[in-house]
Short mmCIF file of C-alpha atoms in Angstrom, two decimals:
data_model
loop_
_atom_site.label_atom_id
_atom_site.label_comp_id
_atom_site.label_asym_id
_atom_site.label_seq_id
_atom_site.Cartn_x
_atom_site.Cartn_y
_atom_site.Cartn_z
CA MET N 1 -26.25 -188.85 -6.25
CA THR N 2 -27.45 -189.29 -9.36
CA THR N 3 -29.30 -192.04 -10.29
CA THR N 4 -31.27 -193.69 -13.61
CA ARG N 5 -34.11 -193.56 -11.58
CA GLY N 6 -33.39 -189.66 -11.09
CA LEU N 7 -32.48 -189.15 -14.77
CA ARG N 8 -35.75 -189.80 -15.58
CA GLU N 9 -37.52 -187.02 -12.89
CA ALA N 10 -35.07 -184.48 -13.72
CA GLU N 11 -36.35 -181.07 -14.37
CA ASP N 12 -33.05 -179.18 -15.49
CA ALA N 13 -31.65 -180.66 -18.43
CA ILE N 14 -28.73 -183.95 -18.35
CA THR N 15 -25.48 -183.69 -18.99
CA MET N 16 -23.29 -186.09 -19.52
CA LEU N 17 -19.54 -186.14 -20.80
CA THR N 18 -16.75 -188.78 -21.51
CA ALA N 19 -14.17 -189.44 -19.60
CA TYR N 20 -11.64 -192.21 -19.44
CA ASP N 21 -9.04 -192.37 -16.43
CA ALA N 22 -9.31 -191.28 -13.11
CA PRO N 23 -8.02 -187.61 -13.09
CA THR N 24 -10.82 -186.62 -15.91
CA ALA N 25 -13.31 -188.47 -13.96
CA ALA N 26 -12.62 -186.23 -11.10
CA VAL N 27 -12.93 -182.62 -12.92
CA VAL N 28 -15.84 -184.31 -14.45
CA ASP N 29 -18.14 -185.57 -11.11
CA GLU N 30 -16.39 -182.17 -9.26
CA ALA N 31 -17.86 -179.90 -11.92
CA GLY N 32 -21.12 -181.42 -11.67
CA ILE N 33 -22.28 -183.41 -14.29
CA ASP N 34 -24.61 -186.10 -14.15
CA VAL N 35 -23.56 -188.79 -16.55
CA VAL N 36 -19.79 -190.11 -17.13
CA LEU N 37 -19.83 -192.41 -19.87
CA VAL N 38 -16.39 -194.72 -20.47
CA GLY N 39 -17.18 -194.59 -23.92
CA ASP N 40 -15.68 -196.52 -26.70
CA SER N 41 -14.75 -193.07 -28.36
CA MET N 42 -11.85 -193.73 -25.87
CA GLY N 43 -10.33 -195.63 -29.50
CA ASN N 44 -9.83 -192.50 -31.52
CA ALA N 45 -9.91 -190.74 -28.37
CA ALA N 46 -7.57 -192.17 -25.44
CA LEU N 47 -6.13 -195.22 -27.17
CA GLY N 48 -4.99 -193.72 -30.86
CA TYR N 49 -7.07 -195.60 -32.83
CA ASP N 50 -8.57 -194.72 -35.89
CA SER N 51 -12.35 -196.01 -34.74
CA THR N 52 -13.65 -197.42 -32.39
CA LEU N 53 -13.70 -201.18 -33.93
CA PRO N 54 -10.13 -202.23 -31.58
CA VAL N 55 -11.11 -201.43 -28.56
CA THR N 56 -11.39 -204.23 -25.87
CA PHE N 57 -14.06 -205.54 -22.91
CA ASP N 58 -10.87 -205.59 -20.93
CA GLU N 59 -9.96 -202.30 -22.37
CA VAL N 60 -13.96 -200.69 -21.11
CA ALA N 61 -12.96 -202.72 -18.28
CA SER N 62 -9.84 -201.47 -16.65
CA ARG N 63 -10.34 -197.96 -17.91
CA THR N 64 -14.21 -197.89 -16.07
CA ALA N 65 -12.91 -198.89 -12.81
CA ALA N 66 -10.66 -196.14 -13.38
CA VAL N 67 -13.41 -193.73 -13.60
CA ALA N 68 -15.80 -195.35 -10.49
CA ARG N 69 -12.68 -195.21 -8.16
CA ALA N 70 -12.54 -190.95 -9.03
CA THR N 71 -16.84 -191.03 -8.65
CA GLU N 72 -18.54 -189.93 -6.15
CA ASP N 73 -21.76 -188.88 -7.08
CA ALA N 74 -22.14 -188.80 -10.91
CA LEU N 75 -23.91 -191.86 -12.62
CA VAL N 76 -20.57 -194.62 -14.33
CA VAL N 77 -21.86 -195.71 -17.29
CA ALA N 78 -19.57 -197.91 -19.17
CA ASP N 79 -20.23 -198.28 -23.04
CA MET N 80 -20.13 -201.76 -24.49
CA PRO N 81 -17.46 -202.55 -27.16
CA PHE N 82 -17.71 -203.75 -30.37
CA LEU N 83 -18.04 -207.87 -30.33
CA SER N 84 -18.58 -207.82 -26.43
CA PHE N 85 -22.64 -207.99 -27.21
CA GLY N 86 -25.13 -209.28 -29.80
CA VAL N 87 -23.11 -212.21 -31.41
CA ASP N 88 -24.42 -214.30 -28.37
CA GLU N 89 -27.03 -213.71 -26.00
CA ALA N 90 -25.79 -215.20 -22.45
CA GLU N 91 -22.59 -213.62 -23.17
CA SER N 92 -23.80 -210.25 -23.42
CA VAL N 93 -25.35 -210.11 -20.27
CA ARG N 94 -21.95 -211.55 -18.81
CA ASN N 95 -20.34 -208.98 -20.01
CA ALA N 96 -22.73 -206.27 -19.07
CA GLY N 97 -22.63 -207.97 -15.70
CA ARG N 98 -18.99 -207.85 -15.54
CA LEU N 99 -18.57 -203.93 -16.39
CA LEU N 100 -21.66 -203.50 -12.86
CA LYS N 101 -19.90 -206.46 -10.80
CA GLU N 102 -16.09 -205.26 -11.68
CA ALA N 103 -15.35 -202.76 -13.37
CA ASN N 104 -18.67 -200.45 -10.61
CA ALA N 105 -20.67 -199.09 -13.44
CA ASP N 106 -23.86 -198.25 -12.87
CA ALA N 107 -24.90 -198.80 -16.27
CA VAL N 108 -24.58 -200.04 -19.61
CA LYS N 109 -24.75 -198.26 -22.44
CA ILE N 110 -25.30 -200.59 -26.43
CA GLU N 111 -25.41 -199.31 -29.60
CA SER N 112 -28.41 -200.26 -30.39
CA GLY N 113 -30.89 -201.37 -33.26
CA PRO N 114 -33.48 -204.64 -33.66
CA HIS N 115 -30.98 -207.45 -32.69
CA THR N 116 -30.42 -205.85 -29.48
CA VAL N 117 -34.14 -204.94 -27.84
CA SER N 118 -34.46 -208.66 -26.37
CA THR N 119 -30.75 -208.20 -24.93
CA THR N 120 -31.98 -205.52 -23.82
CA ARG N 121 -35.08 -206.68 -22.07
CA ARG N 122 -32.61 -209.78 -21.14
CA MET N 123 -30.36 -207.72 -19.10
CA THR N 124 -32.88 -204.90 -17.55
CA GLU N 125 -34.30 -208.34 -16.13
CA VAL N 126 -31.34 -209.62 -14.32
CA GLY N 127 -31.03 -206.07 -12.86
CA ILE N 128 -28.40 -203.94 -15.60
CA PRO N 129 -29.97 -200.94 -16.63
CA VAL N 130 -28.97 -200.92 -19.90
CA MET N 131 -29.23 -196.76 -22.05
CA ALA N 132 -29.91 -197.70 -25.44
CA HIS N 133 -28.31 -195.40 -28.89
CA LEU N 134 -30.19 -194.55 -31.33
CA GLY N 135 -29.30 -192.64 -34.87
CA LEU N 136 -25.77 -193.02 -36.06
CA THR N 137 -23.63 -195.71 -34.06
CA PRO N 138 -20.01 -195.86 -34.84
CA GLN N 139 -19.60 -199.41 -34.54
CA HIS N 140 -21.52 -199.67 -37.85
CA VAL N 141 -19.18 -197.66 -39.65
CA ASN N 142 -18.45 -199.81 -42.00
CA ARG N 143 -21.83 -200.79 -42.19
CA LEU N 144 -23.18 -197.14 -43.51
CA GLY N 145 -20.01 -196.23 -44.83
CA GLY N 146 -19.33 -193.53 -42.74
CA TYR N 147 -19.91 -191.04 -39.65
CA THR N 148 -22.95 -189.77 -42.01
CA ARG N 149 -26.10 -188.20 -40.72
CA GLN N 150 -28.69 -190.88 -40.20
CA GLY N 151 -32.67 -190.74 -39.79
CA THR N 152 -32.68 -187.89 -42.86
CA GLU N 153 -35.52 -190.53 -45.18
CA GLN N 154 -39.21 -190.27 -44.01
CA GLU N 155 -38.51 -194.43 -43.88
CA ALA N 156 -35.68 -194.18 -41.74
CA ALA N 157 -36.73 -191.99 -39.34
CA GLU N 158 -39.53 -193.51 -38.23
CA GLU N 159 -37.42 -196.88 -38.17
CA ILE N 160 -35.58 -194.86 -35.35
CA ILE N 161 -39.31 -194.00 -33.54
CA ASP N 162 -39.97 -197.82 -33.69
CA LEU N 163 -37.26 -198.97 -32.45
CA ALA N 164 -37.03 -196.09 -29.36
CA GLY N 165 -40.24 -197.00 -28.54
CA ALA N 166 -39.39 -201.30 -28.54
CA HIS N 167 -36.08 -200.60 -25.88
CA VAL N 168 -38.44 -198.51 -23.89
CA ASP N 169 -40.27 -201.53 -23.57
CA ALA N 170 -37.62 -203.58 -22.78
CA GLY N 171 -36.74 -201.17 -19.80
CA ALA N 172 -34.04 -199.61 -21.19
CA PHE N 173 -33.51 -195.74 -19.04
CA ALA N 174 -32.48 -193.91 -21.28
CA LEU N 175 -31.79 -193.29 -25.28
CA VAL N 176 -28.63 -191.54 -26.71
CA LEU N 177 -29.32 -190.10 -30.57
CA GLU N 178 -26.19 -189.01 -31.99
CA HIS N 179 -26.58 -187.51 -35.13
CA VAL N 180 -30.01 -187.25 -36.88
CA PRO N 181 -32.27 -183.89 -37.85
CA ALA N 182 -33.53 -182.36 -34.70
CA ASN N 183 -36.99 -182.42 -35.84
CA LEU N 184 -35.93 -186.27 -35.12
CA ALA N 185 -35.06 -186.25 -31.98
CA GLY N 186 -37.84 -183.92 -30.99
CA ALA N 187 -40.50 -186.25 -32.05
CA VAL N 188 -38.38 -188.83 -30.11
CA THR N 189 -38.24 -187.30 -27.08
CA GLU N 190 -42.04 -186.59 -27.19
CA ALA N 191 -42.86 -189.81 -27.93
CA LEU N 192 -40.97 -191.51 -25.42
CA ASP N 193 -40.97 -191.34 -21.43
CA ILE N 194 -37.19 -191.90 -20.43
CA PRO N 195 -35.19 -189.29 -21.17
CA THR N 196 -32.91 -188.08 -24.87
CA ILE N 197 -29.57 -187.49 -24.17
CA GLY N 198 -28.39 -186.23 -28.06
CA ILE N 199 -25.73 -185.81 -29.39
CA GLY N 200 -25.17 -183.72 -32.80
CA ALA N 201 -29.73 -184.12 -32.89
CA GLY N 202 -30.10 -180.82 -31.92
CA PRO N 203 -31.72 -178.75 -28.23
CA ASP N 204 -34.61 -180.53 -27.97
CA CYS N 205 -32.91 -183.80 -26.55
CA ASP N 206 -33.41 -184.12 -22.02
CA GLY N 207 -29.95 -183.98 -22.19
CA GLN N 208 -26.35 -183.46 -24.21
CA VAL N 209 -23.46 -185.42 -24.70
CA LEU N 210 -19.92 -184.87 -25.35
CA VAL N 211 -16.64 -186.48 -25.87
CA ILE N 212 -14.22 -184.96 -22.84
CA ASN N 213 -12.32 -183.89 -25.29
CA ASP N 214 -14.36 -182.09 -27.69
CA ALA N 215 -15.89 -180.82 -24.97
CA VAL N 216 -12.64 -178.80 -23.15
CA GLY N 217 -10.37 -178.45 -26.37
CA LEU N 218 -7.86 -181.04 -26.09
CA GLY N 219 -8.16 -182.89 -29.60
CA GLU N 220 -6.88 -181.26 -32.56
CA TRP N 221 -10.12 -181.92 -34.28
CA SER N 222 -13.83 -182.25 -32.94
CA PRO N 223 -16.76 -183.09 -35.43
CA PRO N 224 -19.24 -180.02 -36.71
CA PHE N 225 -21.77 -180.32 -34.01
CA ALA N 226 -19.37 -180.06 -31.42
CA LYS N 227 -18.23 -176.98 -29.46
CA GLN N 228 -15.22 -176.45 -27.29
CA PHE N 229 -15.55 -174.42 -24.29
CA GLY N 230 -12.29 -174.71 -23.60
CA ASP N 231 -8.71 -175.17 -24.93
CA VAL N 232 -7.05 -177.34 -22.95
CA ARG N 233 -4.26 -178.33 -26.30
CA GLY N 234 -3.46 -175.17 -25.69
CA GLU N 235 -2.64 -175.04 -22.27
CA MET N 236 -0.98 -177.97 -22.66
CA VAL N 237 1.28 -177.25 -25.29
CA GLY N 238 1.99 -174.09 -23.40
CA ALA N 239 3.41 -176.29 -19.62
CA VAL N 240 5.30 -178.55 -21.51
CA GLU N 241 7.10 -175.97 -23.35
CA ALA N 242 7.76 -173.97 -20.22
CA TYR N 243 9.14 -177.07 -18.64
CA ARG N 244 11.22 -178.00 -21.45
CA ASP N 245 13.08 -174.05 -21.84
CA ALA N 246 12.93 -173.86 -17.76
CA VAL N 247 15.14 -177.74 -17.88
CA THR N 248 17.23 -176.82 -20.76
CA SER N 249 17.98 -173.36 -19.46
CA GLY N 250 18.89 -174.93 -16.13
CA GLU N 251 15.94 -172.32 -14.35
CA PHE N 252 14.67 -176.07 -13.31
CA PRO N 253 14.98 -177.77 -10.29
CA ALA N 254 15.45 -174.12 -8.05
CA GLU N 255 16.89 -174.73 -4.97
CA GLU N 256 13.84 -174.84 -3.36
CA HIS N 257 12.69 -178.00 -5.40
CA SER N 258 15.29 -179.85 -4.09
CA HIS N 259 16.90 -180.71 -0.52
CA VAL N 260 19.99 -181.33 0.74
CA GLU N 261 20.86 -183.46 4.01
CA GLU N 262 23.35 -181.74 5.94
CA THR N 263 23.63 -185.01 7.62
CA LEU N 264 25.34 -186.96 4.98
CA ASP N 265 28.50 -187.28 4.89
CA ASP N 266 30.96 -185.39 2.90
CA LEU N 267 30.34 -187.56 -0.99
CA TYR N 268 32.36 -186.03 -3.26
#
């Protein structure tokens, strides 16, 4: 079973994928993925929203519980959705604690910045493992002006390195680096004594994470830094079309899909 300490001691590259429901989580876990992230990316990937911002705490909690019920070995990390943290520290800690206590998450992930250092420290003090997240932070899309690569200027890159160190000092057990230059991600990884997990951050991180829709080819679009390792959407379309055709042609249900109870009286 994967633990936060185990991630720090891992010799192989860390693998992480998102999952938002029990069947998907079971497949991801069975495949031997180290970490299942119940990401607020569910907003785009599963809930039909245009961004992660509308995702509610209750939606994350419900889906985290479903994922946790289906997961045996992987570490289950729950995303803290927009405004569930960062406004009031006590409320932030309480919400994170609920994801562990009520939804059975193993840890939480926080889109990080200068304002989350003290929150990360307080959460770890009360026993809540925290995965930090720097670089592109989608909850800040309105401030950033889009989903653009971060840390491309010297000052911005140095700020990310400094913030990464501050969150390590505050007790974070791992760090996601999203959509930053590969050489910056490599420098951060070299500087930290906790694992880094990259998404659009090059090959030098200690692990990689993708949204499940992108990895298996379920969505209609995926970002340029993702790779599709399957064509689940195509397979689903083919299966649904085959079902439609079988029903309309009368081939389904066939005799083997039905049961006739011989003891019933003549009904018509």
